[in-house]
CSV table of C-alpha atoms and ligand atoms in Angstrom, one decimal:
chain,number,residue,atom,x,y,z
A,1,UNK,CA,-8.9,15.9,0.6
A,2,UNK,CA,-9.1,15.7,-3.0
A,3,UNK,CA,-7.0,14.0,-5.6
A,4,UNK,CA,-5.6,15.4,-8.7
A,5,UNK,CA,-4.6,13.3,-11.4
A,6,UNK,CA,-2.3,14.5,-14.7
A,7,UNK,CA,-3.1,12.8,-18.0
A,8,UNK,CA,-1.0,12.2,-20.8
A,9,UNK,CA,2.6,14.0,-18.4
A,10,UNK,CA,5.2,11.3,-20.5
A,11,UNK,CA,5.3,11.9,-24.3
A,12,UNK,CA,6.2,8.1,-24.8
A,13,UNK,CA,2.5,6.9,-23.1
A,14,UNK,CA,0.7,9.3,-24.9
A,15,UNK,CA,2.1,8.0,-28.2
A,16,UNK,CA,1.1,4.2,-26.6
A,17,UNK,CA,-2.4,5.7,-26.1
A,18,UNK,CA,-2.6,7.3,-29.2
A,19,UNK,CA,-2.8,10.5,-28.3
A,20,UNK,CA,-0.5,13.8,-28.6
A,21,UNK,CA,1.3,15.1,-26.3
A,22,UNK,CA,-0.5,18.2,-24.6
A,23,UNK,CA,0.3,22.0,-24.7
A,24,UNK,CA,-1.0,22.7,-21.7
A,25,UNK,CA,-1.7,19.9,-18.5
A,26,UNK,CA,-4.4,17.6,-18.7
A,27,UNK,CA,-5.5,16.9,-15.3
A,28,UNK,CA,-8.9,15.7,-13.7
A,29,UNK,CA,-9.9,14.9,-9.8
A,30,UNK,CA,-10.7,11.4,-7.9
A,31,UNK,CA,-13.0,11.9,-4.7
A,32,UNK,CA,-11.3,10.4,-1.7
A,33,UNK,CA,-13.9,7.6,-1.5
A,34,UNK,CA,-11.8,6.6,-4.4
A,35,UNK,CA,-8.7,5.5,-1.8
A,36,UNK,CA,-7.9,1.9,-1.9
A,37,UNK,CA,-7.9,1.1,2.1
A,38,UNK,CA,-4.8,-0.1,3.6
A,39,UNK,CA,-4.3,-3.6,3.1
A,40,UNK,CA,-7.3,-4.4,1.0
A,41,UNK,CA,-7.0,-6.2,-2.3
A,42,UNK,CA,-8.1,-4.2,-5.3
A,43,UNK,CA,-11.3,-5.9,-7.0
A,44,UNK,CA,-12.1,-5.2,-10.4
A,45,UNK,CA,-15.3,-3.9,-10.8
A,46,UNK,CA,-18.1,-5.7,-12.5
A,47,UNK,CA,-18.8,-3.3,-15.4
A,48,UNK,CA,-15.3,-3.0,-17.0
A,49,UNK,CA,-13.3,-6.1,-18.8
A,50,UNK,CA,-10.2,-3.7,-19.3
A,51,UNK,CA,-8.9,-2.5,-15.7
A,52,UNK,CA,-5.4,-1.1,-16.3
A,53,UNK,CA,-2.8,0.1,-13.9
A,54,UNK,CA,-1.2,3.3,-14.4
A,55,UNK,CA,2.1,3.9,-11.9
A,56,UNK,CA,2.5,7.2,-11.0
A,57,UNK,CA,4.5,9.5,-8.4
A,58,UNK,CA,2.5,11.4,-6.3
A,59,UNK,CA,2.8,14.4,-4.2
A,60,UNK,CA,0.9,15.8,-0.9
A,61,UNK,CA,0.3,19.2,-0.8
A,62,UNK,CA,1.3,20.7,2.5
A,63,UNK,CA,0.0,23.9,2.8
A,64,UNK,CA,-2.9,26.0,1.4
A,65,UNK,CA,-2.4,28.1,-1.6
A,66,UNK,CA,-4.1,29.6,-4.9
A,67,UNK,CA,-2.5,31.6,-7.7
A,68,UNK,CA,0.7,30.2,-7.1
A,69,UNK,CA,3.8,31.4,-9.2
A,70,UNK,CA,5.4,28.0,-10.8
A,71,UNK,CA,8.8,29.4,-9.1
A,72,UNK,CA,7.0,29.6,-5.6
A,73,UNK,CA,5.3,26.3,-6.2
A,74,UNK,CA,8.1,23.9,-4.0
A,75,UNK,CA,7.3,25.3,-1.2
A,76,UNK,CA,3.8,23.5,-1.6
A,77,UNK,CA,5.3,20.5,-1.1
A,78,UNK,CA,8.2,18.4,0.2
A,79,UNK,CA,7.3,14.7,0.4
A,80,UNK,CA,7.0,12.0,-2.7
A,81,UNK,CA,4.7,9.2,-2.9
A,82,UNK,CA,3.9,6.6,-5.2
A,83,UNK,CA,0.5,5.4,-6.7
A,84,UNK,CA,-1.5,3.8,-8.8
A,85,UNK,CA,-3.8,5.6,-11.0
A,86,UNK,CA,-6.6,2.6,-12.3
A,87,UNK,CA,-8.5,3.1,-15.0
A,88,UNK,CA,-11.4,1.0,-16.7
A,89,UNK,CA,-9.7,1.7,-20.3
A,90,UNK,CA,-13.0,0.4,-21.9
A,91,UNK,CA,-15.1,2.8,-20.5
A,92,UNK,CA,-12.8,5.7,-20.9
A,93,UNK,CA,-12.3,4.8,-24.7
A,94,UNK,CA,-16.2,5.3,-25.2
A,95,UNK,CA,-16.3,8.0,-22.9
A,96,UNK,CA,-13.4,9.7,-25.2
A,97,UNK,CA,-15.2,9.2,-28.4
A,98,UNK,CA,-18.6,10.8,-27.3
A,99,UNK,CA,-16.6,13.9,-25.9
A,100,UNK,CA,-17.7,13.0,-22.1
A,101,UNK,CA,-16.3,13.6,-18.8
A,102,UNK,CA,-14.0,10.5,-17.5
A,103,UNK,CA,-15.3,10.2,-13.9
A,104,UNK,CA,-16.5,6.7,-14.5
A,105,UNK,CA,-13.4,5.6,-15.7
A,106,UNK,CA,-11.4,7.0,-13.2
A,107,UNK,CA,-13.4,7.8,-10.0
A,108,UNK,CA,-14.6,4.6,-9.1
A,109,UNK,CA,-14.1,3.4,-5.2
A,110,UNK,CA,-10.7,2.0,-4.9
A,111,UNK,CA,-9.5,3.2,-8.0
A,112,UNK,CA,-6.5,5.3,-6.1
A,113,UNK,CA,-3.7,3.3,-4.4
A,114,UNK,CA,-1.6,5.5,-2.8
A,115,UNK,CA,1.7,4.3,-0.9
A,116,UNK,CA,1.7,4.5,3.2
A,117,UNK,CA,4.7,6.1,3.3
A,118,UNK,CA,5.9,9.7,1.9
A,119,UNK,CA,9.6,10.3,1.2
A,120,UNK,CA,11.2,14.3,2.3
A,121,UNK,CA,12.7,15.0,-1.1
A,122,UNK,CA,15.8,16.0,0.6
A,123,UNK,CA,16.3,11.9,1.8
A,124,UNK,CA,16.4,11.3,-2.6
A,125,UNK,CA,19.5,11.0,-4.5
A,126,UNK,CA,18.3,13.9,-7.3
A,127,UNK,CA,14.8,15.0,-6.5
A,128,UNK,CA,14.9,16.0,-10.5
A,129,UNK,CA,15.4,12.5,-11.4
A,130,UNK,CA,13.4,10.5,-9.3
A,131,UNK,CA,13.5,6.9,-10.2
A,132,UNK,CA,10.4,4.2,-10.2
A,133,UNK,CA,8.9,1.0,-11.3
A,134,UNK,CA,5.8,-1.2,-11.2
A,135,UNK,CA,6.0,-4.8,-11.0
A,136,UNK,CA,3.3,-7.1,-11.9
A,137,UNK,CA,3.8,-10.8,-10.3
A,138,UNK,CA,7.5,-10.3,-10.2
A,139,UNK,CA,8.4,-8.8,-13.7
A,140,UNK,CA,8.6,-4.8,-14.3
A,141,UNK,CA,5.8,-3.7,-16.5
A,142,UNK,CA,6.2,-0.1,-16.0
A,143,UNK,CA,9.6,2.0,-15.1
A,144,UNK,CA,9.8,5.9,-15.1
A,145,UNK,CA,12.0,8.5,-14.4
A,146,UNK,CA,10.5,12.3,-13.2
A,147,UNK,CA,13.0,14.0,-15.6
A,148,UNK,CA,10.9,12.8,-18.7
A,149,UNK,CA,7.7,14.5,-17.3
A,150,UNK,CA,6.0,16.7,-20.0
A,151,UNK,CA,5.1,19.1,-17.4
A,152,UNK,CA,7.7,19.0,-13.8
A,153,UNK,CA,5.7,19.0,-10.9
A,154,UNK,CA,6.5,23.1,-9.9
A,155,UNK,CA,4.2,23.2,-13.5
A,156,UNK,CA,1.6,21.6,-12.9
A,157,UNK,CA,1.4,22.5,-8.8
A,158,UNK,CA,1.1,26.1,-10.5
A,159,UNK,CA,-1.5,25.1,-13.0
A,160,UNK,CA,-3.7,23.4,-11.3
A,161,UNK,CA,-4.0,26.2,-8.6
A,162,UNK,CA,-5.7,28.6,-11.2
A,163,UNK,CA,-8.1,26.7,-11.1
A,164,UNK,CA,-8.9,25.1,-7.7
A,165,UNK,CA,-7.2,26.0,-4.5
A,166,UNK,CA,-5.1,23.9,-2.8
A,167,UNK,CA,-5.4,22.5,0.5
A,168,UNK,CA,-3.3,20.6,2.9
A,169,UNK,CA,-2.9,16.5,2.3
A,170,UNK,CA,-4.1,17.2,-1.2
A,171,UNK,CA,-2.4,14.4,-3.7
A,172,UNK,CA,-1.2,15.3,-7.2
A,173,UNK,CA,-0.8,12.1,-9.5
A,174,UNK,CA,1.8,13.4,-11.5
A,175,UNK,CA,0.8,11.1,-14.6
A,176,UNK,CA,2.3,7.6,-16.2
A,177,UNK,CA,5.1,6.2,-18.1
A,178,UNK,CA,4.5,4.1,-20.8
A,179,UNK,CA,4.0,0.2,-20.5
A,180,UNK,CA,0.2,0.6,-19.1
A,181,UNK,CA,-1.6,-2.6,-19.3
A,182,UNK,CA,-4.9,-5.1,-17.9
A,183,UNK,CA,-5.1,-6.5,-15.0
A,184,UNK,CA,-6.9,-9.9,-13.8
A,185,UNK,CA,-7.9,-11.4,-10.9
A,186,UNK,CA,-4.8,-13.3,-8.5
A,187,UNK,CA,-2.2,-10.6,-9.9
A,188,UNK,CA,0.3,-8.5,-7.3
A,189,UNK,CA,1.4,-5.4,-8.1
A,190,UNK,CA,4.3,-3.8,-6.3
A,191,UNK,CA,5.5,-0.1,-6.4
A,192,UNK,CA,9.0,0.7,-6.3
A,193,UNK,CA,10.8,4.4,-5.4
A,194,UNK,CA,14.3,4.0,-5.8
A,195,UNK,CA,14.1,0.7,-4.8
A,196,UNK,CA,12.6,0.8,-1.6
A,197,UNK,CA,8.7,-0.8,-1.9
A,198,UNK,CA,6.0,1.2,-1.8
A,199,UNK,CA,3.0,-0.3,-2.0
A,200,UNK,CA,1.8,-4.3,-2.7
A,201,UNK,CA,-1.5,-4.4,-3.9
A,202,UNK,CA,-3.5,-7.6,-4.9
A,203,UNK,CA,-5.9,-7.8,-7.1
A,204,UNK,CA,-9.0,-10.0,-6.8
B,1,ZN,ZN1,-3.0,8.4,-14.8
C-alpha cells in the first residue's frame, strides 16, 4: 500500500505558506510504515521543534488502474476518509531552500493518521462539497470544504496515475486548508466529516 499526499490543493494555505498556488498537482508519497497504529498517541519526534498538523480528506483507491482518463477516474474510488498529513515544518523549510526531496519531513513513522472508518460517497449530503474540521483540545483550528480544492479529486486520481500505477487500498491525501499549526505534547486532535468523528489522536 502506498500513500499519496497532494501539496499546496487550497489556494488560501498556500498563500499561509507562502507559496503559489500550483499549475499542475504537487503530490509526493509516505511508505506505509508511516501509519499511525490504531489507538496509539502520536509522539513528536526528537529532531523537529515544529510538528504541524495538516487535516486532510483522504480517499482509498479501489481497484487497479494506470493511464486513467480524469472522466473515468470515479470509478477508482468510492469511499472518503479523513487524515492527518504531519509534517516537521522546520525540516521541510530547510529542505525547501536547498532544493531537496521532503521525505524527512513527511515520511517519518507515524506521520499518517488515517481515520478507521471510510464513508460510500453516496451516504454524503453533496460528495462535491464535502464538509470537515480539525479540532485541537476542543477549539477548530482547521475547517475545509472539498469544493475549494485547487485540483478535485477525479484530477489528481488522473494525474497521479501517469506516473505511478494505482493499486487497490492505495490512499490519496487530497491536501489541507489553511489554519496549519504546531503541536506539543498533552494536545488531542479530533477529525470531523460532516460531523461525525473521525479520528482522536493524542499527542505525547
Ligand atoms: Zn499535506
Amino acid at each position: 500500500m502506498k500513500i499519496i499526499c497532494i501539496g499546496r490543493n487550497y489556494s488560501d494555505h498556500a498563500r499561509e505558506l507562502g507559496n503559489t498556488t500550483p499549475e499542475e498537482p504537487v503530490f509526493f508519497c509516505k511508505p506505509d510504515s508511516a501509519v499511525l497504529l490504531k489507538g496509539n498517541p502520536f509522539v513528536i519526534p526528537e529532531w523537529s521543534q515544529a510538528i504541524h498538523y495538516e487535516v486532510e480528506l483522504v480517499f482509498r483507491i479501489n481497484r487497479l488502474g494506470k493511464h486513467i482518463e480524469e472522466r473515468f477516474a470515479h470509478r477508482y474510488y468510492s469511499e472518503v476518509g479523513l487524515g492527518i498529513d504531519f509534517t516537521a515544518r522546520d525540516v521541510q523549510d530547510e529542505l525547501k531552500k536547498k532544493g531537496l526531496p521532503w521525505e524527512k519531513a513527511k515520511a517519518f513513522d507515524g506521520s499518517a493518521v488515517i481515520s478507521e472508518s471510510f464513508i460510500p460517497l453516496g451516504e454524503l449530503p453533496d460528495p462535491t462539497h464535502i464538509r470537515f474540521r480539525l479540532e485541537k483540545n476542543g477549539e477548530v483550528v482547521q475547517q475545509g470544504n472539498s469544493r475549494d480544492m485547487v485540483f478535485q479529486p477525479d484530477a489528481l486520481v488522473a494525474y497521479v496515475s501517469r506516473y505511478m500505477m494505482w493499486k487497490m487500498g492505495d490512499l490519496l491525501y487530497t491536501g489541507t486548508p489553511s489554519g496549519v499549526g504546531p503541536v506539543a505534547p498533552g494536545d488531542l486532535l479530533e477529525g470531523f466529516l460532516e460531523d461525525r468523528n473521525m479520528f482522536s489522536v493524542r499527542v505525547r
